[in-house]
PDB file of C-alpha atoms in Angstrom:
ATOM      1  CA  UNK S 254     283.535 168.022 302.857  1.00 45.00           C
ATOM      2  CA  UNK S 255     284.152 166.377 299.316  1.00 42.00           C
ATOM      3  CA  UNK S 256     285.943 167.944 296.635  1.00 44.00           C
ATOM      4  CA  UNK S 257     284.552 168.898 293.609  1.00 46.00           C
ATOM      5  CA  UNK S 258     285.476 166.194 290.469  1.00 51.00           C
ATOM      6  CA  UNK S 259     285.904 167.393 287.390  1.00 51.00           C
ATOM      7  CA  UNK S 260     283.909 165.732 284.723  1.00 47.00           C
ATOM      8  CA  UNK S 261     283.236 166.184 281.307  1.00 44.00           C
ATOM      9  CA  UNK S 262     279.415 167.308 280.896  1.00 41.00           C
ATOM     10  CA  UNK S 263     277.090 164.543 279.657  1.00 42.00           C
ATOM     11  CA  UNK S 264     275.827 164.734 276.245  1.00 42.00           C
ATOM     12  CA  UNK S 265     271.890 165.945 276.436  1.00 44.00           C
ATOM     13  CA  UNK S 266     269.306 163.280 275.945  1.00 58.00           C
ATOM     14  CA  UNK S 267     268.466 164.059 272.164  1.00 79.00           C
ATOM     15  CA  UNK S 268     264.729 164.394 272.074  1.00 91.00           C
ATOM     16  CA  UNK S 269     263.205 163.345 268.355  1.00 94.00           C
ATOM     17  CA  UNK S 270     259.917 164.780 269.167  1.00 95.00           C
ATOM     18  CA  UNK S 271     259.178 166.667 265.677  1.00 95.00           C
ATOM     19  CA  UNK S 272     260.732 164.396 263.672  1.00 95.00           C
ATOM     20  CA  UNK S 273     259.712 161.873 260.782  1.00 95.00           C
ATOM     21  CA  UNK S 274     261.036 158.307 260.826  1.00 95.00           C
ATOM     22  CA  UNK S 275     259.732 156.930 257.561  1.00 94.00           C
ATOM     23  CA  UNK S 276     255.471 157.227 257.560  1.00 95.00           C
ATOM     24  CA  UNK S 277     255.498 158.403 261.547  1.00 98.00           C
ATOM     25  CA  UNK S 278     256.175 161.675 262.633  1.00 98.00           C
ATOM     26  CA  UNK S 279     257.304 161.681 266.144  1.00 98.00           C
ATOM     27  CA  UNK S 280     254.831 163.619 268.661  1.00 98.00           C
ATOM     28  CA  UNK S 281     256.610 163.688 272.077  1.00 97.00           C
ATOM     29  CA  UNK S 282     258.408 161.603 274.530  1.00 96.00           C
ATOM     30  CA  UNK S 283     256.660 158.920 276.520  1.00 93.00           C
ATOM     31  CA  UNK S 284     259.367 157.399 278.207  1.00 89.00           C
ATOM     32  CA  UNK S 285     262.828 155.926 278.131  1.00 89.00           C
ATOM     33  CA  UNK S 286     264.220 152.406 278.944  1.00 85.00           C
ATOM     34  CA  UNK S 287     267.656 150.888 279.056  1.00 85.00           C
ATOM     35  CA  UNK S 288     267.711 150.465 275.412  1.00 89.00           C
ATOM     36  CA  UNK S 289     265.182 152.896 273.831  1.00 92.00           C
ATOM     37  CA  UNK S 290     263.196 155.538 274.109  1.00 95.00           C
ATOM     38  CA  UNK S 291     259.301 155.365 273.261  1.00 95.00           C
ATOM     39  CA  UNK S 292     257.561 158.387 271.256  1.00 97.00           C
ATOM     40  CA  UNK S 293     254.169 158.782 270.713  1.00 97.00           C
ATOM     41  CA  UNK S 294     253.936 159.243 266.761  1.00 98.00           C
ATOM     42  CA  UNK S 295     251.019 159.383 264.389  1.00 98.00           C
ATOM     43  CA  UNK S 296     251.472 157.407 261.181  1.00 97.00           C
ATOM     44  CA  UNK S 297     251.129 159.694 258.534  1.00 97.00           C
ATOM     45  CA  UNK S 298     249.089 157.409 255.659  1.00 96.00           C
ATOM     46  CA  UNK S 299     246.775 155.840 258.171  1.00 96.00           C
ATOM     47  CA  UNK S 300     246.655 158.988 260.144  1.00 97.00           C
ATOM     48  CA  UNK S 301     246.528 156.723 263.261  1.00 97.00           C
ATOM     49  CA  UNK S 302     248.284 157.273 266.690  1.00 98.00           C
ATOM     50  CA  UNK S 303     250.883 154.537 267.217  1.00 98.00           C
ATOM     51  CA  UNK S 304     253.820 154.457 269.821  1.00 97.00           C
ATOM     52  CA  UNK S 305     257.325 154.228 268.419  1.00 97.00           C
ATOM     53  CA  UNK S 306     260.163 152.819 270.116  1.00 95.00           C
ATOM     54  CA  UNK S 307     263.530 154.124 269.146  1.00 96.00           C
ATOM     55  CA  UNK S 308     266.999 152.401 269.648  1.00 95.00           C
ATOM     56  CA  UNK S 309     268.899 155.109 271.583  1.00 94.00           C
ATOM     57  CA  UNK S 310     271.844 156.475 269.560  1.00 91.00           C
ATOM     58  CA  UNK S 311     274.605 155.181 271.551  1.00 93.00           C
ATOM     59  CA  UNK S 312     273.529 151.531 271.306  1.00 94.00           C
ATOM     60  CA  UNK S 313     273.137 151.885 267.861  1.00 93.00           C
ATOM     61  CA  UNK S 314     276.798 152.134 267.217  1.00 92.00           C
ATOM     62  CA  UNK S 315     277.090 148.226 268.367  1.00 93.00           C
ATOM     63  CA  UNK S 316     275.774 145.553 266.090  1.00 93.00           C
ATOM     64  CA  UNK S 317     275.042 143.368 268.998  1.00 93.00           C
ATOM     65  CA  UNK S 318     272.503 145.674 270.316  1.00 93.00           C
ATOM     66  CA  UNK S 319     270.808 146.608 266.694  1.00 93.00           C
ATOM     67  CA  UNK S 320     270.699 142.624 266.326  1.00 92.00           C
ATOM     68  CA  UNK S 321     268.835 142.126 269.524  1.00 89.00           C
ATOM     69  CA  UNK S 322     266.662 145.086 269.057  1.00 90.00           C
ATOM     70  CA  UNK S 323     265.562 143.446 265.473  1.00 89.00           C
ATOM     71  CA  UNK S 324     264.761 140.207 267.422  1.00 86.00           C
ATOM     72  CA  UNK S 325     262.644 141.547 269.423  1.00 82.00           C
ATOM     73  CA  UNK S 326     260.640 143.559 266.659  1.00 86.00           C
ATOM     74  CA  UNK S 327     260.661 139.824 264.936  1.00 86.00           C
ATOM     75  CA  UNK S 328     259.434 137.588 268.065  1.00 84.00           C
ATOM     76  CA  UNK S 329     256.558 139.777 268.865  1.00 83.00           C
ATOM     77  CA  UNK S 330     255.151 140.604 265.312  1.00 87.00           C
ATOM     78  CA  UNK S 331     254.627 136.765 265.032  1.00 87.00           C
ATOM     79  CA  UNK S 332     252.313 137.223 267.776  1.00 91.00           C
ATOM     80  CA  UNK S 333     248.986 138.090 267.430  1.00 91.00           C
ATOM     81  CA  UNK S 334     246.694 137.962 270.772  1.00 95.00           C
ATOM     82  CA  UNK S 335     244.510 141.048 272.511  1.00 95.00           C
ATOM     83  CA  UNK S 336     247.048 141.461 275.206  1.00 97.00           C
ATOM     84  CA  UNK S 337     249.967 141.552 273.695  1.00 95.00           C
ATOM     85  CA  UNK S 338     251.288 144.750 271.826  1.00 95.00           C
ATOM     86  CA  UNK S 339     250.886 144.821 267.948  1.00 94.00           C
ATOM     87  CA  UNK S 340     253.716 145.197 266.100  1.00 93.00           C
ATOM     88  CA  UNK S 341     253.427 147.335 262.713  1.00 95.00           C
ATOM     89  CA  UNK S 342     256.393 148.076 261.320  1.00 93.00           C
ATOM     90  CA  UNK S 343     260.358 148.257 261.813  1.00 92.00           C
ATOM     91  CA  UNK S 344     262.644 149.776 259.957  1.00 92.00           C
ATOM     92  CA  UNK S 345     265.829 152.180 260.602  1.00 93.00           C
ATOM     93  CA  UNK S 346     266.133 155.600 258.794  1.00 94.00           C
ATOM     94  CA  UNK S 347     269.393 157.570 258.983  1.00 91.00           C
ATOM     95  CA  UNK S 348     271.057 154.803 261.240  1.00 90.00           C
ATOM     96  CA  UNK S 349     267.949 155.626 263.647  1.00 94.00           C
ATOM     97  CA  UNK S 350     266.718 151.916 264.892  1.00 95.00           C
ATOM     98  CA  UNK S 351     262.461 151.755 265.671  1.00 95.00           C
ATOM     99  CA  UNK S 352     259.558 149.954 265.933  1.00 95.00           C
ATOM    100  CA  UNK S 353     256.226 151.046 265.113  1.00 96.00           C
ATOM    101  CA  UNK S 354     253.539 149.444 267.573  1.00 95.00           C
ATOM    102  CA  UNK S 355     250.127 150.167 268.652  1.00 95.00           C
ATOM    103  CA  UNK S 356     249.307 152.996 270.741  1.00 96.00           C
ATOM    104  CA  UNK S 357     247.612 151.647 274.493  1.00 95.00           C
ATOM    105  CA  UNK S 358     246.085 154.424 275.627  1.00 93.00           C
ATOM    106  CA  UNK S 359     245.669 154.539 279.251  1.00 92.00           C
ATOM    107  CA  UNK S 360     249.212 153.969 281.970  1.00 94.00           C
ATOM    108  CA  UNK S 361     251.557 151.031 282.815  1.00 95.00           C
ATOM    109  CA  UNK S 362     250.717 148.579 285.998  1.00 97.00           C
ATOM    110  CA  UNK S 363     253.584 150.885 288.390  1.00 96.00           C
ATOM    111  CA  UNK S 364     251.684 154.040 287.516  1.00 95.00           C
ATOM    112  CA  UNK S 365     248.031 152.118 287.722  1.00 96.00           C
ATOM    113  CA  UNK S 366     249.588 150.940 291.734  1.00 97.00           C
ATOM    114  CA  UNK S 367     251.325 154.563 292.149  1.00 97.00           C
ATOM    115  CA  UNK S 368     247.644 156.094 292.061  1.00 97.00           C
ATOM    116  CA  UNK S 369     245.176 153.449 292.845  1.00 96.00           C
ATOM    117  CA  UNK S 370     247.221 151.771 295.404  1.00 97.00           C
ATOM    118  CA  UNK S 371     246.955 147.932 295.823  1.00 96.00           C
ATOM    119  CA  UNK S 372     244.798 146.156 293.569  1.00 95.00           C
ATOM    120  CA  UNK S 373     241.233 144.175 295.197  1.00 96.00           C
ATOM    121  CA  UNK S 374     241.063 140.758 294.332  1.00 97.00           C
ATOM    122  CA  UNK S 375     238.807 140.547 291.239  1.00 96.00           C
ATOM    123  CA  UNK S 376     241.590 143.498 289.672  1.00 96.00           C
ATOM    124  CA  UNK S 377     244.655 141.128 290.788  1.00 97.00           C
ATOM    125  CA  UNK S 378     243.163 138.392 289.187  1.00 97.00           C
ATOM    126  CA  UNK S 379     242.022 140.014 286.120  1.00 97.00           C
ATOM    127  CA  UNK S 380     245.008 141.386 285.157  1.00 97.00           C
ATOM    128  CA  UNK S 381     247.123 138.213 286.500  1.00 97.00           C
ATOM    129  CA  UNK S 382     244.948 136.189 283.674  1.00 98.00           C
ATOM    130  CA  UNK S 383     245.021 138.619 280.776  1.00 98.00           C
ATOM    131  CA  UNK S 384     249.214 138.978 281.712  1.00 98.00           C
ATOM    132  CA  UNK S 385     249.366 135.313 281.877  1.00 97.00           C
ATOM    133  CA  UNK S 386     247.430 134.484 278.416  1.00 98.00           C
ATOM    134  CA  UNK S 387     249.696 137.032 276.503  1.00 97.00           C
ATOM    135  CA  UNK S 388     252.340 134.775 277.977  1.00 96.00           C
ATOM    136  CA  UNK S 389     251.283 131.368 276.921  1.00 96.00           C
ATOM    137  CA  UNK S 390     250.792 132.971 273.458  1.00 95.00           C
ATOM    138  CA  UNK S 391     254.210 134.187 273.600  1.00 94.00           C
ATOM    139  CA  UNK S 392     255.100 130.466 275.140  1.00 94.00           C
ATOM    140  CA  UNK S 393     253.581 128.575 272.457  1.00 94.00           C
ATOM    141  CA  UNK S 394     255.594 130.189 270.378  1.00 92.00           C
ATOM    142  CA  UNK S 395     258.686 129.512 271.435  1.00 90.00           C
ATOM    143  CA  UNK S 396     259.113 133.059 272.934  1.00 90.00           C
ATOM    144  CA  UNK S 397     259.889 133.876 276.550  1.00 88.00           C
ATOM    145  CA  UNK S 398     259.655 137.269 277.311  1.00 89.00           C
ATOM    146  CA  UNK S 399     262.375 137.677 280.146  1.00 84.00           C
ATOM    147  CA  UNK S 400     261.280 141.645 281.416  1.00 87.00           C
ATOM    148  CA  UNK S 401     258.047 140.963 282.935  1.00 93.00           C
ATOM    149  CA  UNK S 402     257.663 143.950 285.628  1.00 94.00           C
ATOM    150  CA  UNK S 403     255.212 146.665 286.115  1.00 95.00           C
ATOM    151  CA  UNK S 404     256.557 148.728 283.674  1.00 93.00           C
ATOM    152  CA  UNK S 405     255.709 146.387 280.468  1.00 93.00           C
ATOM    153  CA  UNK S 406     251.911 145.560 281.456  1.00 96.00           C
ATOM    154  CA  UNK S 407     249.753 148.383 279.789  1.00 96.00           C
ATOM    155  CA  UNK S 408     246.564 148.692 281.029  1.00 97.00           C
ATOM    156  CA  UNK S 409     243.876 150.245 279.390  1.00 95.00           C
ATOM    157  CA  UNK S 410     241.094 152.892 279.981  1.00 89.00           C
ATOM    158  CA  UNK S 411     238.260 150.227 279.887  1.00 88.00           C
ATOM    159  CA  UNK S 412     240.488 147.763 281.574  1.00 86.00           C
ATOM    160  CA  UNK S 413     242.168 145.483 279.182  1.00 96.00           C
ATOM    161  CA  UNK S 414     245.733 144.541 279.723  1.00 98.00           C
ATOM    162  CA  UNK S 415     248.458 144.818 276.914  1.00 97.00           C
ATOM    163  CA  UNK S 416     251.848 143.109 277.402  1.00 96.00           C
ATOM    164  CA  UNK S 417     255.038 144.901 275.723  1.00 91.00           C
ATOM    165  CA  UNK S 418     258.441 144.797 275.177  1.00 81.00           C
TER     166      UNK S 418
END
């Protein structure tokens, strides 16, 4: 039998949903990574859907973590190919880090395996060449995206892959 330990409580995971962050009002929650959390957000002038990654509030206390979260922005809005992510805007409101990107409708590769189970060849393939060409793009410019995993490949509706992060 183990003893109970007696922790302090942890903080609750602050949700933004509801909130505006410059021209995007925050929606709700899509999901949460080591660094940030992603919102779905529609962008009030172009009255467009767009996905908005948010620094989480702890790591944006520490300059190193802002810095590399502003590199990232930077790298990929140089990039401009169909499977890569589209970077629209980044900017920081009330010490609250984002990036505005485009909206993929559809689910990442881990939830695409979770339901379909393991891809048939022409899939594999398909995806393996549209992952790979965002990749080159990213390559040719100097950029190596050091995250690939299931979890960054987007795929969409129709079938067209989108790399993030």
């Amino acid at each position: 039998m183990s003893e109970a330990i007696d922790r302090p409580p942890e903080p609750p995971k602050a949700d933004l949903s509801g909130r505006d962050l410059g021209d995007f009002r925050l929606l709700r929650l899509l999901g949460r990574g080591a660094m940030a959390e992603v919102y779905l957000a529609e962008q009030l002038v172009l009255k467009r859907q767009v996905a908005v990654k948010v620094l989480k509030r702890e790591l944006a206390l520490d300059e190193t973590y802002v810095k590399r979260f502003q590199r990232e922005a930077q790298a990929a809005a140089c990039l401009s190919h169909a499977n890569i992510v589209q970077i629209y805007e980044v900017g920081c409101v009330d010490r609250v880090y984002y990036i505005a990107q485009e909206y993929v409708q559809g689910m990442n590769l881990r939830q695409w395996l979770s339901r379909n189970g393991t891809a048939d060849l022409r899939t594999a393939l398909s995806i393996m060449r549209q992952v790979a060409a965002a990749l080159a793009k990213a390559s040719e410019h100097g950029i190596v995206h050091r995250d690939i995993k299931p979890e960054n490949i987007m795929l969409t509706r129709d079938g067209e892959v989108k790399v993030a992060d």
